[in-house]
Amino acid sequence: MGKTKSRLIAVILSALVIVTAACSASNNPDDKSNTGGNGSGVIELTVTPNGSSPGGSGDVDDLLKQREADVAAGERAELKTPYFVQQYDFTKKVNELLASENINLNYLDWGWDVPLIQKQTAAFVAKEGPDVFTGELQMPGFARQGLFEPFPAELEKRVRENVVQGAYELMEVDGKIYGVSSATGVNNLYWNKDLLRKAGLDPDKAPATWEEWVSNIEKITAAGNGEFFGGGLYAGPNGGGWLRFGPLMVINGGYFVDADNQPSFNTPENIESFQLLRDIAKHNPKGMLADPTEAPVNDGFAKGKIAYIINWPWQSQGCKDIGLDCGMSEIPLSPNGQSGNVTIGAAIWAVPAYVKNKEAAFKFIEATISQEAQEIIAYGGDMPPVLKNIAETKEYQDKYPNQYIVYQSLQGKVKGLPTFDKEDTKTWEVFSNAMVEAQVTDRPIKAILDDAQAKAMQLQQ
Amino acid sequence: MERILYFLKGKTDGAKAFYLLGPTIFFWLLVWGFPLLSGVLLSFFHWVGAASAPRFNGIGNYVRFFSEPVYYLALWRSVWIGLLATTITVVGGFAAALLMNMPLKGNGLYRVLWYVPAVASVAATTQVINIFIDPISGILNRLLRDWFDVPAVAWQFSLFWSVAFIVLYSVWKGIGYTALIWLAGLKSIDPTLYEAASIDGAGRTNKFWHITLPGLKPIATFIIITGIIGAVQIYEQVLFITNGGPLGQTEVLVTRILKDTFYGFNLGMASTSSVVLAATILVFVVVYFRMTVDSTRSSRRWKARGTHE
């Protein structure tokens, strides 16, 4: 009996240690996840920020003050550049709009890409976490799984009427909108004018057709003699590669999936797009455009080693920042092609279904696409706004012609990357391998894509 | 402390052990034991998608693991690439430890230099490899072109070179730590044994084979066991150097688990892969013990004969 009592005491003591540790662990001042009041009637809202964050996690009031102090101290020169000023102004405006609704905004910086996806997945499984999520490639997949809350009817109506289609189209599932981007872009063609001059080409003339583009790439690589290359686009085995190569499929009337969302890799249109990729790759060092990461291609362009690149809208500002004389145009068309594109750099906002105070969460999304916040994005110059009434003014078009090209593309045949019904990751791996194989082997394109299609369909069984 | 001792006074050994270890065991069960058990249980469930519910699948996931090349080949690569890197690291580390054990001036600094890679960030240091093999301005291709007039090599698209860089990096990263442990083993050998051997006329080779190597047996066990555990879980260097390329030919099981968990939300298969990985490690460790370390049974036998402690 005595032994049993002693053991019982030990178990209780152990439990107390654990409970104490657990309580102290959750006593985190930054942990304001999932909407709730703080006792003063103010609603606490937690959002995972995107690039518009002034940096770090915590109460946005404090983060903004910290940013002001950093700027005043002059310690980080980059904080005075247009991009960082725009970040600050946008966050400040959204914070003000929410404060007027008695909502206190908190940022929970979960990073981007893999770390962000990991944490978001854990939050969905636990049904506990931030009130608003941001993300890019993973967001349509989350929406298809029913993990997000559809927009309320009034907000949906506002979005459809006022926001450019490309900013929400990829978050539409069964006629409902699950997310919207407050700033999004599409891919365009950029080129290094100096390298075109060195190759005897007109630096101000954009290649109008695929044929002309490949011919220019060939001439530039020949002129470079190992010092610089024609380049073309990054087409490596990851999201960066799919996003840059995708527009070439869309332009030629192809796409990753058919109308039933089934893989459609080996269509005649896609075979032609892959053939173009092979032709471009042939005039560059083997595997250069298919590197596992996009850094070598982006760095190569920035360092004047690569002439052509397909890239995001802020490449235009990037060229200015590093003093590179760049040309910009829409992506060249195939013989029977039409203008089309794939969105890139779309930081999409969405409300997880588990959130308790959804009304407050949607207020945040409303604030990001408000007139005031969108004007800050528009006149920051990096990305076009998503509000039609700003981008479609003559003032905007005259002041930011390059960004207006991006905006126009958002109105056309713009698609996002699809999420396959089954085995999404493995199906994308199959596509990635086909993309790489087309560039580094001589195997017939049709055979590569037939194999890829068969594997992809097997995964959908 | 006095109160604790007073409290424990008169208690049986079992009760004392229970009081002292109870909180730790309880904490372990809560933080590690429960997730571990959950992982094993989950490996028998089909669970795809954060929004769906787990569905019992029996040994279906295990059948799939050993019938789909994407899984069993990833395991095979983890084993052979990991063990290749570990073997070179263990042997190289031993050679480095012998050098470190020599009475040289500035020995401390020399040892620190060997150890620096062990504490350096993998994400940062793998970029050094990537700078060397960069397809546009990589140092290796520039050297080949400028010095030997050899055309550029597509390092990232050669299986041989991809594995070579992973192994090279793993050895560079792990050799300092391994050497330090070997060194601790070398230092722990009683110097009087060497003196006695010298008096008996033993040469360097004989001392090495009959004193150094037997004296290092416990340390060798530690190094090889931890090496095997780390080897089969090889992951970071693969992710940052080749990301599984070319065409998935260097994908290892942990990168597959990562993709299944966080990209494919296939938590059932990710758990199955984790259990298979753990079982593989266990098999290697048991085989190693059986082959090299005195088994408990033989120890008892020797003890009974009065020939072994």
Coordinates of C-alpha atoms in Angstrom, one line a residue, chain A residues 3 5-7 9-11 13-15 17-18 21 113-114 117-119 121 124-125 127 142 145-147 225-227 229 237-238 285-288 290-293 296-297 300 303 305-306 423-426 429 432-434 436-437 440-441 459, chain B residues 7 11-12 14-15 18-19 22-24 26-27 30 47-52 64 68 70-71 130 133-137 142 145-146 152-154 156-157 235 240-243 245-248 251 256 258-267 269:
Chain A
K3 CA 4.7 1.6 -2.2
K5 CA 1.1 5.6 -2.4
S6 CA 4.7 6.6 -3.1
R7 CA 4.3 5.8 -6.8
I9 CA 3.0 10.8 -5.4
A10 CA 5.7 10.4 -7.9
V11 CA 3.3 10.4 -10.8
L13 CA 4.9 15.3 -9.0
S14 CA 5.9 14.4 -12.6
A15 CA 2.6 15.6 -13.9
V17 CA 6.5 19.4 -13.6
I18 CA 5.1 18.8 -17.0
A21 CA 6.6 23.5 -18.1
D113 CA 8.3 28.6 -49.2
V114 CA 9.2 25.4 -47.3
I117 CA 4.3 25.5 -45.8
Q118 CA 5.5 23.3 -43.0
K119 CA 4.1 25.6 -40.3
T121 CA 0.3 22.4 -42.6
F124 CA -4.3 23.1 -40.4
V125 CA -3.8 19.7 -38.8
K127 CA -6.9 23.6 -36.4
F142 CA -5.0 24.4 -49.8
Q145 CA -8.7 20.8 -50.1
G146 CA -11.3 23.0 -48.4
L147 CA -8.9 24.3 -45.8
N225 CA 32.7 32.9 -76.9
G226 CA 32.3 31.4 -73.4
E227 CA 32.2 34.8 -71.6
F229 CA 25.4 33.5 -73.3
P237 CA 13.1 21.1 -61.6
N238 CA 11.1 23.2 -59.1
P285 CA 26.1 25.5 -71.7
K286 CA 24.6 22.1 -71.0
G287 CA 22.2 22.1 -68.1
M288 CA 22.7 25.9 -67.4
A290 CA 18.0 23.4 -65.7
D291 CA 20.1 24.0 -62.5
P292 CA 18.5 22.7 -59.3
T293 CA 18.2 26.3 -58.1
P296 CA 22.8 30.8 -61.1
V297 CA 20.5 32.0 -63.9
G300 CA 24.1 35.3 -64.3
K303 CA 26.2 39.9 -63.6
K305 CA 26.6 36.8 -68.3
I306 CA 23.1 36.0 -69.7
E423 CA -0.1 12.8 -55.7
D424 CA 0.5 16.4 -56.6
T425 CA 4.1 16.5 -55.5
K426 CA 5.1 13.3 -57.4
E429 CA 8.4 15.7 -60.0
S432 CA 10.3 18.5 -63.6
N433 CA 12.2 15.4 -64.8
A434 CA 10.7 15.8 -68.3
V436 CA 15.3 18.6 -67.4
E437 CA 15.5 15.6 -69.7
V440 CA 20.2 17.7 -71.1
T441 CA 19.5 14.7 -73.3
L459 CA -0.2 8.6 -60.2
Chain B
F7 CA 12.3 12.0 1.8
K11 CA 12.7 3.9 0.6
T12 CA 13.6 0.9 -1.4
G14 CA 13.1 0.7 -6.7
A15 CA 11.1 3.5 -5.2
F18 CA 11.1 5.8 -9.5
Y19 CA 11.1 9.1 -7.7
G22 CA 9.8 9.4 -13.0
P23 CA 9.7 13.0 -14.1
T24 CA 12.3 12.5 -16.8
F26 CA 7.2 11.1 -18.0
F27 CA 8.6 14.1 -19.9
L30 CA 5.2 13.1 -23.5
W47 CA -3.7 9.9 -44.5
V48 CA -3.4 12.3 -47.5
G49 CA -4.2 15.9 -47.0
A50 CA -4.4 18.1 -43.9
A51 CA -8.2 18.3 -44.3
S52 CA -8.8 14.5 -44.5
R64 CA 3.6 0.3 -51.4
E68 CA 7.3 1.7 -55.6
V70 CA 10.5 6.1 -55.7
Y71 CA 10.6 4.8 -52.1
N130 CA 27.6 25.3 -55.5
I133 CA 30.0 23.9 -59.8
D134 CA 27.9 26.9 -60.9
P135 CA 27.2 26.3 -64.6
I136 CA 27.8 29.9 -65.6
S137 CA 30.6 31.3 -63.5
R142 CA 36.7 28.3 -65.4
R145 CA 38.7 26.2 -69.6
D146 CA 41.5 28.6 -68.8
A152 CA 32.6 23.0 -69.5
V153 CA 31.3 20.0 -67.5
A154 CA 27.6 19.9 -66.5
Q156 CA 24.9 18.9 -61.8
F157 CA 23.7 16.4 -64.5
Y235 CA 19.7 14.8 -46.0
F240 CA 21.3 21.9 -50.8
I241 CA 23.8 20.5 -53.4
T242 CA 21.7 18.4 -55.8
N243 CA 18.2 18.6 -54.4
G245 CA 19.0 15.6 -59.0
P246 CA 20.0 14.7 -61.7
L247 CA 16.5 13.3 -62.5
G248 CA 15.9 12.2 -58.9
E251 CA 17.1 11.5 -53.8
R256 CA 11.3 11.9 -49.8
L258 CA 10.1 15.9 -46.4
K259 CA 8.3 16.0 -49.8
D260 CA 5.6 13.5 -48.7
T261 CA 4.9 15.4 -45.4
F262 CA 5.1 19.0 -46.4
Y263 CA 4.4 19.1 -50.1
G264 CA 2.2 16.1 -50.6
F265 CA 0.6 16.0 -47.1
N266 CA 0.9 12.2 -47.4
L267 CA 1.4 11.7 -43.7
M269 CA 3.6 7.3 -46.3

